[in-house]
CSV table of C-alpha atoms and ligand atoms in Angstrom, one decimal:
chain,number,residue,atom,x,y,z
A,1,MET,CA,80.1,-85.5,-16.4
A,2,SER,CA,80.2,-81.6,-15.2
A,3,LYS,CA,78.7,-79.5,-12.9
A,4,PHE,CA,75.3,-79.3,-13.2
A,5,THR,CA,74.7,-74.7,-13.6
A,6,SER,CA,71.1,-73.8,-13.1
A,7,LEU,CA,70.7,-70.4,-14.4
A,8,HIS,CA,70.0,-68.5,-11.0
A,9,GLU,CA,73.8,-69.7,-9.5
A,10,PHE,CA,75.1,-68.4,-13.2
A,11,ILE,CA,73.7,-65.1,-12.7
A,12,MET,CA,74.4,-64.7,-9.6
A,13,ASP,CA,78.3,-66.3,-10.5
A,14,ARG,CA,78.8,-63.4,-13.2
A,15,GLN,CA,77.0,-60.6,-11.1
A,16,ALA,CA,80.3,-58.7,-11.4
A,17,GLU,CA,80.4,-59.0,-15.0
A,18,PHE,CA,77.1,-56.5,-14.9
A,19,PRO,CA,76.7,-52.8,-15.7
A,20,PHE,CA,76.7,-50.7,-12.1
A,21,ALA,CA,76.7,-55.0,-10.9
A,22,SER,CA,74.0,-53.9,-8.0
A,23,GLY,CA,71.9,-56.9,-8.4
A,24,GLU,CA,69.1,-55.4,-9.9
A,25,LEU,CA,70.3,-57.0,-13.6
A,26,SER,CA,70.6,-60.0,-11.8
A,27,ARG,CA,66.8,-60.0,-10.5
A,28,LEU,CA,65.8,-58.8,-13.4
A,29,LEU,CA,67.1,-61.4,-15.6
A,30,ASN,CA,65.5,-64.1,-13.5
A,31,ASP,CA,62.5,-62.3,-13.6
A,32,ILE,CA,62.4,-62.9,-17.4
A,33,ALA,CA,63.2,-66.4,-16.7
A,34,LEU,CA,60.5,-67.1,-14.4
A,35,ALA,CA,58.2,-65.2,-16.6
A,36,SER,CA,59.2,-67.2,-19.4
A,37,LYS,CA,58.8,-70.7,-17.4
A,38,ILE,CA,55.4,-70.1,-17.4
A,39,VAL,CA,54.7,-68.9,-21.1
A,40,SER,CA,56.1,-72.3,-22.2
A,41,ARG,CA,53.5,-73.7,-19.9
A,42,ASP,CA,50.7,-71.8,-21.7
A,43,VAL,CA,52.4,-72.9,-24.8
A,44,ARG,CA,52.6,-76.5,-24.5
A,45,ARG,CA,48.9,-76.4,-23.5
A,46,ALA,CA,47.9,-74.6,-26.9
A,47,GLY,CA,46.6,-77.4,-28.6
A,48,LEU,CA,44.6,-78.3,-26.0
A,49,VAL,CA,43.2,-75.0,-25.1
A,50,ASP,CA,42.0,-74.2,-28.4
A,51,HIS,CA,40.9,-77.8,-29.3
A,52,ILE,CA,39.7,-79.2,-26.4
A,53,LEU,CA,38.7,-76.5,-23.6
A,54,GLY,CA,37.5,-74.1,-26.0
A,55,ALA,CA,38.9,-72.2,-28.7
A,56,GLN,CA,40.4,-68.6,-28.0
A,57,GLY,CA,38.1,-65.8,-28.4
A,58,GLU,CA,35.4,-68.0,-26.9
A,59,THR,CA,34.0,-68.7,-23.0
A,60,ASN,CA,35.6,-71.9,-21.3
A,61,ILE,CA,33.4,-74.0,-19.1
A,62,GLN,CA,34.4,-71.6,-16.2
A,63,GLY,CA,32.7,-68.6,-17.6
A,64,GLU,CA,36.2,-67.3,-18.6
A,65,ASP,CA,36.9,-65.6,-21.6
A,66,GLN,CA,40.0,-67.7,-23.3
A,67,GLN,CA,42.7,-65.0,-24.4
A,68,LYS,CA,44.7,-65.3,-27.8
A,69,LEU,CA,48.1,-66.8,-26.5
A,70,ASP,CA,50.8,-63.9,-27.5
A,71,VAL,CA,48.0,-61.7,-25.2
A,72,VAL,CA,48.3,-63.7,-22.6
A,73,ALA,CA,52.5,-64.4,-22.8
A,74,ASP,CA,51.8,-59.4,-23.1
A,75,GLU,CA,50.5,-59.6,-20.1
A,76,GLN,CA,52.2,-62.1,-18.2
A,77,PHE,CA,55.9,-60.4,-18.8
A,78,ILE,CA,54.3,-57.0,-18.2
A,79,LYS,CA,52.6,-58.0,-14.4
A,80,MET,CA,56.8,-59.3,-13.8
A,81,PHE,CA,58.7,-56.1,-15.2
A,82,GLN,CA,55.7,-54.0,-13.3
A,83,PHE,CA,56.3,-55.4,-9.5
A,84,GLY,CA,59.5,-56.8,-10.0
A,85,GLY,CA,61.0,-53.8,-8.8
A,86,GLU,CA,63.5,-53.0,-11.4
A,87,VAL,CA,61.9,-51.8,-14.0
A,88,CYS,CA,60.1,-48.2,-14.7
A,89,GLY,CA,58.4,-48.4,-18.1
A,90,ILE,CA,57.9,-51.0,-20.9
A,91,ALA,CA,57.4,-51.5,-24.7
A,92,SER,CA,56.3,-54.2,-26.1
A,93,GLU,CA,55.2,-55.3,-29.8
A,94,GLU,CA,51.8,-56.1,-28.8
A,95,ASN,CA,51.0,-52.2,-27.7
A,96,ASP,CA,51.1,-49.4,-29.2
A,97,ASP,CA,52.3,-47.2,-26.8
A,98,PHE,CA,54.6,-47.8,-24.2
A,99,MET,CA,53.8,-48.1,-20.7
A,100,ALA,CA,55.5,-46.1,-17.6
A,101,PHE,CA,54.7,-47.9,-14.6
A,102,GLU,CA,53.7,-45.7,-11.8
A,103,ASN,CA,53.0,-48.6,-9.0
A,104,GLU,CA,54.9,-48.3,-6.0
A,105,GLU,CA,57.7,-51.1,-6.8
A,106,ALA,CA,58.0,-49.8,-10.4
A,107,LYS,CA,59.2,-46.4,-8.7
A,108,ASN,CA,62.8,-46.6,-8.6
A,109,GLY,CA,63.5,-49.1,-11.1
A,110,LYS,CA,66.4,-48.5,-13.5
A,111,TYR,CA,65.8,-50.2,-16.1
A,112,VAL,CA,63.6,-50.3,-19.0
A,113,VAL,CA,62.4,-53.4,-21.2
A,114,LEU,CA,61.3,-53.4,-25.1
A,115,PHE,CA,60.0,-57.1,-26.4
A,116,ASP,CA,58.0,-59.0,-28.3
A,117,PRO,CA,55.9,-61.4,-25.5
A,118,LEU,CA,55.1,-64.1,-28.7
A,119,ASP,CA,57.0,-63.7,-31.8
A,120,GLY,CA,56.1,-65.5,-35.2
A,121,SER,CA,52.8,-66.5,-33.3
A,122,SER,CA,51.3,-67.3,-36.8
A,123,ASN,CA,53.0,-70.0,-36.1
A,124,ILE,CA,51.0,-71.6,-32.7
A,125,ASP,CA,48.3,-73.3,-34.4
A,126,VAL,CA,50.5,-75.6,-36.4
A,127,ASN,CA,52.5,-76.6,-33.7
A,128,VAL,CA,55.8,-75.0,-35.1
A,129,SER,CA,58.4,-73.4,-32.8
A,130,ILE,CA,58.2,-69.5,-31.5
A,131,GLY,CA,59.4,-67.2,-29.3
A,132,THR,CA,59.8,-64.1,-26.6
A,133,ILE,CA,62.3,-61.8,-27.4
A,134,PHE,CA,64.0,-58.8,-25.2
A,135,SER,CA,66.0,-56.4,-24.9
A,136,ILE,CA,67.2,-54.1,-21.4
A,137,TYR,CA,68.0,-50.2,-21.5
A,138,ARG,CA,69.6,-48.4,-18.7
A,139,ARG,CA,66.8,-45.7,-18.1
A,140,ILE,CA,68.1,-42.0,-19.1
A,141,SER,CA,65.6,-40.2,-17.3
A,142,PRO,CA,66.0,-39.1,-14.3
A,143,ASP,CA,65.6,-41.6,-11.8
A,144,GLY,CA,62.1,-41.8,-9.6
A,145,THR,CA,60.2,-40.0,-12.7
A,146,LYS,CA,58.1,-41.5,-14.6
A,147,ALA,CA,59.9,-43.4,-18.1
A,148,THR,CA,59.7,-41.9,-21.1
A,149,LEU,CA,59.7,-42.2,-24.8
A,150,ALA,CA,63.0,-41.1,-25.4
A,151,ASP,CA,64.2,-43.9,-23.1
A,152,MET,CA,62.5,-46.4,-25.1
A,153,LEU,CA,63.9,-44.9,-28.1
A,154,GLN,CA,67.5,-45.9,-27.3
A,155,LYS,CA,70.3,-47.3,-30.2
A,156,GLY,CA,70.8,-51.4,-29.7
A,157,THR,CA,74.6,-50.1,-29.0
A,158,ARG,CA,73.0,-49.1,-25.5
A,159,GLN,CA,71.8,-52.4,-24.6
A,160,VAL,CA,73.0,-53.8,-21.5
A,161,ALA,CA,71.7,-57.2,-22.1
A,162,ALA,CA,69.7,-59.3,-24.7
A,163,GLY,CA,68.5,-62.2,-25.2
A,164,TYR,CA,65.2,-64.5,-26.5
A,165,VAL,CA,63.8,-67.9,-24.7
A,166,LEU,CA,62.5,-70.3,-27.8
A,167,TYR,CA,59.8,-72.6,-27.2
A,168,GLY,CA,60.9,-75.3,-29.3
A,169,SER,CA,61.1,-79.0,-28.8
A,170,SER,CA,62.4,-78.0,-25.5
A,171,THR,CA,62.3,-74.4,-23.8
A,172,MET,CA,65.9,-72.4,-24.3
A,173,LEU,CA,67.1,-69.2,-22.8
A,174,VAL,CA,69.8,-67.7,-24.6
A,175,TYR,CA,71.3,-64.2,-23.1
A,176,SER,CA,73.7,-61.9,-23.6
A,177,THR,CA,75.3,-58.5,-20.9
A,178,GLY,CA,78.0,-58.0,-23.5
A,179,HIS,CA,80.6,-60.9,-22.6
A,180,GLY,CA,79.6,-63.3,-25.1
A,181,VAL,CA,76.2,-65.5,-25.3
A,182,ASN,CA,75.4,-68.5,-23.5
A,183,GLY,CA,72.3,-70.8,-23.5
A,184,PHE,CA,70.4,-72.6,-21.3
A,185,THR,CA,67.8,-75.9,-21.7
A,186,LEU,CA,64.7,-75.7,-19.2
A,187,ASP,CA,64.7,-79.4,-17.6
A,188,PRO,CA,61.1,-79.5,-17.2
A,189,SER,CA,61.3,-82.0,-14.5
A,190,ILE,CA,62.9,-79.3,-12.4
A,191,GLY,CA,61.5,-76.3,-13.4
A,192,GLU,CA,65.4,-75.4,-14.0
A,193,PHE,CA,66.8,-73.6,-16.9
A,194,CYS,CA,70.4,-75.3,-17.2
A,195,LEU,CA,73.2,-74.2,-18.3
A,196,SER,CA,73.4,-76.3,-21.9
A,197,HIS,CA,75.4,-73.7,-24.6
A,198,PRO,CA,78.0,-72.4,-22.6
A,199,ALA,CA,80.4,-69.3,-24.6
A,200,MET,CA,78.1,-69.8,-27.8
A,201,LYS,CA,80.2,-68.9,-31.3
A,202,MET,CA,78.4,-68.3,-34.4
A,203,PRO,CA,80.3,-70.4,-37.1
A,204,GLU,CA,82.0,-68.1,-39.2
A,205,THR,CA,80.1,-69.8,-42.4
A,206,SER,CA,77.9,-72.0,-43.7
A,207,ARG,CA,75.5,-74.0,-46.2
A,208,LEU,CA,72.2,-72.8,-44.8
A,209,TYR,CA,70.0,-69.9,-45.7
A,210,SER,CA,67.2,-68.5,-44.2
A,211,MET,CA,64.5,-66.3,-46.3
A,212,ASN,CA,61.0,-66.0,-47.9
A,213,GLU,CA,62.0,-67.0,-51.1
A,214,GLY,CA,58.5,-66.0,-51.6
A,215,ASN,CA,59.8,-62.2,-51.6
A,216,ILE,CA,62.6,-63.0,-54.3
A,217,ASP,CA,61.8,-61.5,-57.9
A,218,ILE,CA,60.5,-58.6,-55.4
A,219,CYS,CA,63.9,-57.2,-53.5
A,220,HIS,CA,66.9,-56.0,-53.7
A,221,GLN,CA,69.4,-56.8,-57.1
A,222,GLY,CA,71.9,-57.5,-54.4
A,223,ILE,CA,69.8,-59.7,-52.6
A,224,GLN,CA,68.2,-62.0,-55.4
A,225,ASP,CA,72.6,-61.6,-56.7
A,226,TYR,CA,73.3,-63.8,-53.5
A,227,ILE,CA,70.3,-66.4,-53.3
A,228,LYS,CA,71.4,-66.9,-57.1
A,229,TYR,CA,74.7,-67.7,-55.8
A,230,CYS,CA,73.5,-69.5,-52.7
A,231,GLN,CA,71.0,-71.8,-55.1
A,232,GLY,CA,74.8,-71.9,-57.7
A,233,GLU,CA,76.3,-75.5,-57.8
A,234,GLU,CA,80.2,-75.7,-57.0
A,235,LYS,CA,81.5,-78.1,-55.6
A,236,GLU,CA,84.7,-76.3,-53.4
A,237,THR,CA,82.2,-74.4,-52.0
A,238,GLY,CA,79.7,-77.3,-51.1
A,239,ARG,CA,76.9,-75.6,-53.5
A,240,PRO,CA,74.3,-75.2,-53.7
A,241,TYR,CA,73.5,-74.0,-50.4
A,242,SER,CA,70.4,-75.5,-48.4
A,243,GLY,CA,67.4,-73.6,-47.3
A,244,ARG,CA,65.8,-73.5,-44.4
A,245,TYR,CA,62.9,-71.5,-43.6
A,246,ILE,CA,60.7,-72.0,-40.7
A,247,GLY,CA,59.1,-68.2,-40.7
A,248,SER,CA,59.7,-68.2,-37.2
A,249,LEU,CA,62.4,-65.6,-36.7
A,250,VAL,CA,63.4,-66.7,-33.0
A,251,ALA,CA,63.6,-70.8,-33.8
A,252,ASP,CA,65.5,-69.5,-37.6
A,253,PHE,CA,68.0,-67.1,-35.5
A,254,HIS,CA,69.0,-70.0,-33.0
A,255,ARG,CA,69.7,-72.2,-36.1
A,256,SER,CA,71.9,-69.8,-37.6
A,257,LEU,CA,73.5,-69.1,-33.9
A,258,ILE,CA,74.3,-73.1,-33.4
A,259,LYS,CA,75.0,-74.3,-37.1
A,260,GLY,CA,75.6,-70.9,-38.6
A,261,GLY,CA,73.6,-69.3,-41.6
A,262,ILE,CA,72.5,-66.4,-42.5
A,263,TYR,CA,68.6,-64.7,-42.2
A,264,ILE,CA,67.3,-61.8,-44.6
A,265,TYR,CA,64.1,-60.2,-44.5
A,266,PRO,CA,64.3,-57.6,-47.3
A,267,ALA,CA,62.6,-54.3,-47.8
A,268,VAL,CA,59.6,-55.4,-50.1
A,269,PRO,CA,56.7,-53.5,-52.0
A,270,SER,CA,54.7,-54.9,-49.2
A,271,ALA,CA,56.8,-53.6,-46.4
A,272,PRO,CA,59.1,-50.8,-47.9
A,273,LYS,CA,60.9,-50.6,-44.7
A,274,GLY,CA,61.2,-54.2,-43.9
A,275,LYS,CA,58.9,-56.8,-41.9
A,276,LEU,CA,60.9,-56.7,-38.8
A,277,ARG,CA,60.7,-54.1,-35.9
A,278,LEU,CA,64.0,-52.7,-35.0
A,279,LEU,CA,63.7,-52.4,-31.1
A,280,TYR,CA,61.7,-55.6,-30.2
A,281,GLU,CA,63.4,-58.2,-33.1
A,282,CYS,CA,65.9,-56.7,-34.5
A,283,ASN,CA,68.0,-55.4,-31.8
A,284,PRO,CA,68.5,-57.9,-29.6
A,285,LEU,CA,69.0,-60.3,-31.9
A,286,ALA,CA,71.8,-58.3,-33.3
A,287,MET,CA,73.2,-58.2,-29.4
A,288,ILE,CA,73.6,-61.7,-29.8
A,289,ALA,CA,74.8,-62.2,-33.0
A,290,GLU,CA,77.7,-59.6,-32.4
A,291,GLN,CA,78.4,-60.9,-29.4
A,292,ALA,CA,78.9,-64.8,-31.2
A,293,GLY,CA,81.0,-62.8,-34.0
A,294,GLY,CA,78.1,-62.7,-36.1
A,295,ILE,CA,76.9,-59.7,-37.7
A,296,ALA,CA,73.9,-57.8,-38.0
A,297,THR,CA,72.6,-55.2,-40.9
A,298,THR,CA,70.6,-53.3,-42.8
A,299,GLY,CA,71.9,-54.0,-45.5
A,300,TYR,CA,73.6,-50.3,-45.5
A,301,GLU,CA,74.1,-49.7,-41.8
A,302,ARG,CA,74.9,-52.0,-38.5
A,303,ILE,CA,71.7,-52.5,-37.0
A,304,MET,CA,72.9,-51.6,-33.2
A,305,GLU,CA,73.4,-47.7,-34.7
A,306,VAL,CA,70.2,-47.3,-36.3
A,307,GLU,CA,68.5,-44.3,-34.7
A,308,PRO,CA,65.4,-45.3,-33.1
A,309,THR,CA,62.4,-42.4,-34.1
A,310,GLU,CA,59.7,-44.3,-33.8
A,311,LEU,CA,58.5,-47.6,-31.0
A,312,HIS,CA,57.1,-49.6,-34.1
A,313,GLN,CA,60.1,-48.7,-36.4
A,314,ARG,CA,60.7,-51.4,-39.3
A,315,VAL,CA,64.0,-51.9,-40.7
A,316,PRO,CA,65.5,-54.4,-43.2
A,317,TYR,CA,67.2,-56.7,-41.6
A,318,ILE,CA,70.5,-59.4,-42.9
A,319,VAL,CA,72.1,-61.2,-39.6
A,320,GLY,CA,74.5,-64.4,-39.2
A,321,SER,CA,77.3,-65.7,-40.3
A,322,LYS,CA,80.1,-63.0,-40.6
A,323,LYS,CA,81.4,-64.3,-44.1
A,324,MET,CA,78.4,-64.6,-45.3
A,325,VAL,CA,76.8,-61.2,-44.7
A,326,GLN,CA,80.2,-59.4,-45.7
A,327,GLN,CA,79.2,-61.5,-49.0
A,328,VAL,CA,75.6,-60.0,-49.1
A,329,LEU,CA,77.1,-56.1,-48.4
A,330,ASP,CA,79.6,-56.8,-51.2
A,331,LEU,CA,76.9,-57.6,-53.6
A,332,ILE,CA,74.4,-54.5,-52.6
A,333,GLN,CA,77.6,-52.6,-53.0
A,334,LYS,CA,78.1,-53.8,-56.2
A,335,ALA,CA,74.7,-54.2,-57.5
A,336,ASP,CA,74.5,-50.5,-56.7
A,337,LEU,CA,76.9,-49.2,-58.3
A,338,LYS,CA,75.5,-50.8,-61.5
B,1,AHM,P1,55.2,-61.0,-35.9
B,1,AHM,O1,56.2,-60.7,-35.1
B,1,AHM,O2,53.3,-60.6,-36.6
B,1,AHM,O3,55.1,-62.5,-35.3
B,1,AHM,O4,56.0,-61.1,-37.2
B,1,AHM,C1,57.2,-61.4,-37.3
B,1,AHM,C2,57.7,-62.9,-37.9
B,1,AHM,C3,58.8,-63.6,-37.8
B,1,AHM,O5,58.8,-64.5,-36.7
B,1,AHM,C4,59.5,-64.3,-38.8
B,1,AHM,O6,60.6,-64.4,-39.8
B,1,AHM,C5,58.8,-63.3,-40.5
B,1,AHM,O7,57.7,-62.7,-39.4
B,1,AHM,C6,58.6,-64.2,-41.1
B,1,AHM,O8,57.0,-63.6,-42.0
B,1,AHM,P2,57.2,-64.0,-43.3
B,1,AHM,O9,55.6,-64.9,-43.0
B,1,AHM,O10,56.4,-62.7,-44.7
B,1,AHM,O11,58.0,-64.8,-44.5
B,2,MG,MG1,57.3,-60.0,-34.0
């Protein structure tokens, strides 16, 4: 039996590794953990809220409006960031514009957080896993001033920390500050995240691929060729591979991180630049993937090198096990040369 390590303890032990090591990033990560526990509790009650206490959008018996869970999660995280003292502004997938906090507590915040409060929220109604994704940057505007758009539009390589929370059969928080990836599972009986997956490494290859195959005929030829390869039969390589697509990015990514695999969301006619958001979804998961030995790319460019030009920028996304992503890149190149 090994010693139990709580997230809080772990963060404190590793503080020296953090960029700037002033304790603020530690407090911010603890705030994220706390907000995610509250969201986790709400997610667990989602079915009750909808079917027993009254549907979202209706007024409940106390005369309060039932809000949609993604809005509830958004507000929960924003409140935590705004009053935590470390963050001067945020941008969220839920809101059109970024927010520069003007309250006293946020005035000296050195960080900005970009996040997707509840990704895959169309899955809530059917009780399928969903997640929160976050990305933390050091502000570039002067301390003590209002956060600016430039603080939000930083390249993924400048992330000081990133991670996600998966509200699955158990709730897990996985994060990196650039020194590997560690995973924590929430023990609901004591309300603590416990270190359950230390030093996570993504297997270099696997037999699992993940893509909405409804898009197969309308995506890049190189990706079509790769999916055909996965489906082909060959004993030595263990093909055909198995297709696994939950349609909830955090859950699909988490499986790839643990078991190996590849997740692809290509550019398609209805989403010519891809569907997923660079700042809220792709960059944070790219940092986790790379820190665990994987690759994240648009097909042409390393995700974390993409220069952000707008808050809700979308990019084609290929992320996962090193050898599998490399093979897609080779097939894209080959198809382009034809
Ligand atoms: P959302 O941010 O509106 O929830 O959309 C993102 C989700 C991802 O979780 C998932 O991988 C993808 O959209 C699924 O898209 P599709 O239904 O087109 O396959
Ligand atoms: Mg999303």
